[in-house]
Amino acid sequence: MTIRAYIFDAYGTLFDVHSVMEELEILFPEKGEAISQTWRRKQVEYFFLRQVMGRYKPFDQVTKDSLLYAINESGQSADESMLDHMLERYRQLKHYDEVEEVLKQLEGKELIVFSNGSENMIHPLMEFSGLNSLFTKTISADEIKQYKPSPAAYAYALEKAGVKREEVLFMSSNGWDISGAKSFGFNTAWINRNGLPTEELHLEPDAVYEDLSGILHW
Amino acid sequence: MTIRAYIFDAYGTLFDVHSVMEELEILFPEKGEAISQTWRRKQVEYFFLRQVMGRYKPFDQVTKDSLLYAINESGQSADESMLDHMLERYRQLKHYDEVEEVLKQLEGKELIVFSNGSENMIHPLMEFSGLNSLFTKTISADEIKQYKPSPAAYAYALEKAGVKREEVLFMSSNGWDISGAKSFGFNTAWINRNGLPTEELHLEPDAVYEDLSGILHW
């Protein structure tokens, strides 16, 4: 079946969430890496928990909450202005090296970003990165207040893409996101940037690549 | 309001999930701790993911899957018989030192275990531990195939307890479980065995204790 829509996850896939590490290291000497790792881990956990508990809060709130947890866990403390400052940095994450070139080679195709990021986070980031014009649209799960990997989230992206389920190629570096997309019925390419094992959820990705340039061989 | 039912989480709260570490260390020298930590982390993540994706599988399957992931992540490999062997050890976890004494002091009260563990895992464990006779009942989330922290899971435990929501004191060492129980409307005591920060989910526990003996002062 021909792929008619290429749907990309944003955080971890296009953008390096740990590109804030240097900034964290300046604020919290020798704790930057640990805080950055815990921040991301808890952010994702809080997506899941809020989804399971039926207590949706938007991405900016969850991202701030999980940062506060990470700072507390490292034995440090933070005030509101520092959290806001870091949230601002999250709107300026670096994209991975190969992203721009890969997108340019796919020019003319339906290229979509689909993210758990709320509009006030993902839109400024897309603008800042200079990648915006390479995509046909950016869809936020916040528009329906259902986080990935819930089936409702992927169903919404599919509706917005306006193609058939099996005409979608979905790309993410997040194992849980690939599992959710596969469970929903998308073709999936797992961008396994960290050389992790496949999730043991009996939902294998259709392809595994080390970085996004792999999808040019799909 | 008087507490009429004391509901205890099992894994992490009554039982030390890391008491399998020595056994893992024998099987995988110098990797035992890392595998044990990843095992538990992925087990819990898989509860969440399966709940969000609407793809329930019972606790024994998820526990086996997450162990395989943990072993793979550590660069080792495992066959089916080794996984089954470790699953058998999971039916013989050690309980924490103070548990028996605390339960004896609460004798005569409605003391309930409520676990994500499937019956083929939690019942043998309760038997093996010798704690079984100290509880009035053991409830498995598998009976309705809804994992904690979904509201449906706590609602089921409440129905089985046969008391009012505000008459329940729920105890867990797992921050996510305390958040879910609080979100549902139980009184909650977080048994914070590892000195972790409170989850930043805007659902504070009603009490925090270092171990279960704290609940005697509720």
PDB file of N, CA and C in Angstrom, chain B residues 112-146:
ATOM      1  N   ILE B 112      -7.570  -5.616  53.927  1.00  0.00           N
ATOM      2  CA  ILE B 112      -7.738  -6.126  52.563  1.00  0.00           C
ATOM      3  C   ILE B 112      -6.470  -5.879  51.742  1.00  0.00           C
ATOM      4  N   VAL B 113      -6.090  -6.858  50.937  1.00  0.00           N
ATOM      5  CA  VAL B 113      -5.029  -6.646  49.948  1.00  0.00           C
ATOM      6  C   VAL B 113      -5.699  -6.372  48.607  1.00  0.00           C
ATOM      7  N   PHE B 114      -5.253  -5.335  47.934  1.00  0.00           N
ATOM      8  CA  PHE B 114      -5.783  -5.039  46.595  1.00  0.00           C
ATOM      9  C   PHE B 114      -4.612  -4.783  45.657  1.00  0.00           C
ATOM     10  N   SER B 115      -4.462  -5.696  44.695  1.00  0.00           N
ATOM     11  CA  SER B 115      -3.240  -5.722  43.888  1.00  0.00           C
ATOM     12  C   SER B 115      -3.541  -5.824  42.398  1.00  0.00           C
ATOM     13  N   ASN B 116      -2.625  -5.305  41.600  1.00  0.00           N
ATOM     14  CA  ASN B 116      -2.662  -5.543  40.157  1.00  0.00           C
ATOM     15  C   ASN B 116      -2.298  -6.998  39.819  1.00  0.00           C
ATOM     16  N   GLY B 117      -1.757  -7.701  40.787  1.00  0.00           N
ATOM     17  CA  GLY B 117      -1.328  -9.081  40.575  1.00  0.00           C
ATOM     18  C   GLY B 117      -2.487  -9.991  40.214  1.00  0.00           C
ATOM     19  N   SER B 118      -2.292 -10.816  39.196  1.00  0.00           N
ATOM     20  CA  SER B 118      -3.325 -11.788  38.841  1.00  0.00           C
ATOM     21  C   SER B 118      -3.386 -12.865  39.931  1.00  0.00           C
ATOM     22  N   GLU B 119      -4.496 -13.565  39.976  1.00  0.00           N
ATOM     23  CA  GLU B 119      -4.705 -14.532  41.067  1.00  0.00           C
ATOM     24  C   GLU B 119      -3.612 -15.588  41.131  1.00  0.00           C
ATOM     25  N   ASN B 120      -3.095 -16.000  39.972  1.00  0.00           N
ATOM     26  CA  ASN B 120      -2.047 -17.033  39.953  1.00  0.00           C
ATOM     27  C   ASN B 120      -0.693 -16.510  40.441  1.00  0.00           C
ATOM     28  N   MET B 121      -0.618 -15.203  40.731  1.00  0.00           N
ATOM     29  CA  MET B 121       0.616 -14.618  41.264  1.00  0.00           C
ATOM     30  C   MET B 121       0.437 -14.170  42.713  1.00  0.00           C
ATOM     31  N   ILE B 122      -0.632 -13.426  42.971  1.00  0.00           N
ATOM     32  CA  ILE B 122      -0.796 -12.844  44.307  1.00  0.00           C
ATOM     33  C   ILE B 122      -1.243 -13.888  45.345  1.00  0.00           C
ATOM     34  N   HIS B 123      -2.076 -14.840  44.957  1.00  0.00           N
ATOM     35  CA  HIS B 123      -2.530 -15.838  45.935  1.00  0.00           C
ATOM     36  C   HIS B 123      -1.386 -16.737  46.418  1.00  0.00           C
ATOM     37  N   PRO B 124      -0.588 -17.298  45.498  1.00  0.00           N
ATOM     38  CA  PRO B 124       0.567 -18.094  45.970  1.00  0.00           C
ATOM     39  C   PRO B 124       1.528 -17.265  46.829  1.00  0.00           C
ATOM     40  N   LEU B 125       1.709 -16.006  46.475  1.00  0.00           N
ATOM     41  CA  LEU B 125       2.604 -15.142  47.256  1.00  0.00           C
ATOM     42  C   LEU B 125       2.066 -14.927  48.665  1.00  0.00           C
ATOM     43  N   MET B 126       0.785 -14.660  48.765  1.00  0.00           N
ATOM     44  CA  MET B 126       0.166 -14.465  50.083  1.00  0.00           C
ATOM     45  C   MET B 126       0.300 -15.741  50.926  1.00  0.00           C
ATOM     46  N   GLU B 127       0.076 -16.869  50.300  1.00  0.00           N
ATOM     47  CA  GLU B 127       0.227 -18.156  50.997  1.00  0.00           C
ATOM     48  C   GLU B 127       1.659 -18.354  51.474  1.00  0.00           C
ATOM     49  N   PHE B 128       2.595 -18.151  50.567  1.00  0.00           N
ATOM     50  CA  PHE B 128       4.010 -18.378  50.867  1.00  0.00           C
ATOM     51  C   PHE B 128       4.480 -17.493  52.022  1.00  0.00           C
ATOM     52  N   SER B 129       3.992 -16.258  52.037  1.00  0.00           N
ATOM     53  CA  SER B 129       4.462 -15.278  53.024  1.00  0.00           C
ATOM     54  C   SER B 129       3.990 -15.578  54.433  1.00  0.00           C
ATOM     55  N   GLY B 130       2.920 -16.366  54.539  1.00  0.00           N
ATOM     56  CA  GLY B 130       2.350 -16.616  55.860  1.00  0.00           C
ATOM     57  C   GLY B 130       1.470 -15.471  56.346  1.00  0.00           C
ATOM     58  N   LEU B 131       1.277 -14.446  55.507  1.00  0.00           N
ATOM     59  CA  LEU B 131       0.481 -13.279  55.920  1.00  0.00           C
ATOM     60  C   LEU B 131      -1.013 -13.480  55.663  1.00  0.00           C
ATOM     61  N   ASN B 132      -1.332 -14.488  54.877  1.00  0.00           N
ATOM     62  CA  ASN B 132      -2.702 -14.641  54.382  1.00  0.00           C
ATOM     63  C   ASN B 132      -3.770 -14.571  55.463  1.00  0.00           C
ATOM     64  N   SER B 133      -3.516 -15.269  56.570  1.00  0.00           N
ATOM     65  CA  SER B 133      -4.537 -15.368  57.613  1.00  0.00           C
ATOM     66  C   SER B 133      -4.751 -14.052  58.355  1.00  0.00           C
ATOM     67  N   LEU B 134      -3.838 -13.100  58.150  1.00  0.00           N
ATOM     68  CA  LEU B 134      -3.979 -11.802  58.817  1.00  0.00           C
ATOM     69  C   LEU B 134      -4.914 -10.864  58.061  1.00  0.00           C
ATOM     70  N   PHE B 135      -5.243 -11.222  56.825  1.00  0.00           N
ATOM     71  CA  PHE B 135      -6.127 -10.378  56.006  1.00  0.00           C
ATOM     72  C   PHE B 135      -7.518 -10.988  55.897  1.00  0.00           C
ATOM     73  N   THR B 136      -8.517 -10.123  55.733  1.00  0.00           N
ATOM     74  CA  THR B 136      -9.877 -10.634  55.540  1.00  0.00           C
ATOM     75  C   THR B 136     -10.112 -11.043  54.089  1.00  0.00           C
ATOM     76  N   LYS B 137      -9.501 -10.331  53.147  1.00  0.00           N
ATOM     77  CA  LYS B 137      -9.583 -10.777  51.752  1.00  0.00           C
ATOM     78  C   LYS B 137      -8.462 -10.219  50.874  1.00  0.00           C
ATOM     79  N   THR B 138      -8.263 -10.883  49.752  1.00  0.00           N
ATOM     80  CA  THR B 138      -7.310 -10.422  48.740  1.00  0.00           C
ATOM     81  C   THR B 138      -8.079 -10.219  47.438  1.00  0.00           C
ATOM     82  N   ILE B 139      -8.005  -9.009  46.908  1.00  0.00           N
ATOM     83  CA  ILE B 139      -8.720  -8.655  45.685  1.00  0.00           C
ATOM     84  C   ILE B 139      -7.700  -8.432  44.565  1.00  0.00           C
ATOM     85  N   SER B 140      -7.952  -9.025  43.422  1.00  0.00           N
ATOM     86  CA  SER B 140      -7.074  -8.834  42.268  1.00  0.00           C
ATOM     87  C   SER B 140      -7.761  -7.969  41.218  1.00  0.00           C
ATOM     88  N   ALA B 141      -7.021  -6.986  40.714  1.00  0.00           N
ATOM     89  CA  ALA B 141      -7.549  -6.132  39.639  1.00  0.00           C
ATOM     90  C   ALA B 141      -7.840  -6.962  38.391  1.00  0.00           C
ATOM     91  N   ASP B 142      -7.241  -8.140  38.332  1.00  0.00           N
ATOM     92  CA  ASP B 142      -7.459  -9.030  37.181  1.00  0.00           C
ATOM     93  C   ASP B 142      -8.905  -9.520  37.118  1.00  0.00           C
ATOM     94  N   GLU B 143      -9.594  -9.487  38.246  1.00  0.00           N
ATOM     95  CA  GLU B 143     -10.991  -9.951  38.259  1.00  0.00           C
ATOM     96  C   GLU B 143     -11.858  -9.081  37.341  1.00  0.00           C
ATOM     97  N   ILE B 144     -11.482  -7.825  37.156  1.00  0.00           N
ATOM     98  CA  ILE B 144     -12.217  -6.983  36.192  1.00  0.00           C
ATOM     99  C   ILE B 144     -11.327  -6.512  35.035  1.00  0.00           C
ATOM    100  N   LYS B 145     -10.073  -6.957  35.038  1.00  0.00           N
ATOM    101  CA  LYS B 145      -9.146  -6.647  33.944  1.00  0.00           C
ATOM    102  C   LYS B 145      -8.982  -5.132  33.728  1.00  0.00           C
ATOM    103  N   GLN B 146      -8.854  -4.440  34.833  1.00  0.00           N
ATOM    104  CA  GLN B 146      -8.586  -3.003  34.813  1.00  0.00           C
ATOM    105  C   GLN B 146      -7.474  -2.764  35.822  1.00  0.00           C
TER     106      GLN B 146
END
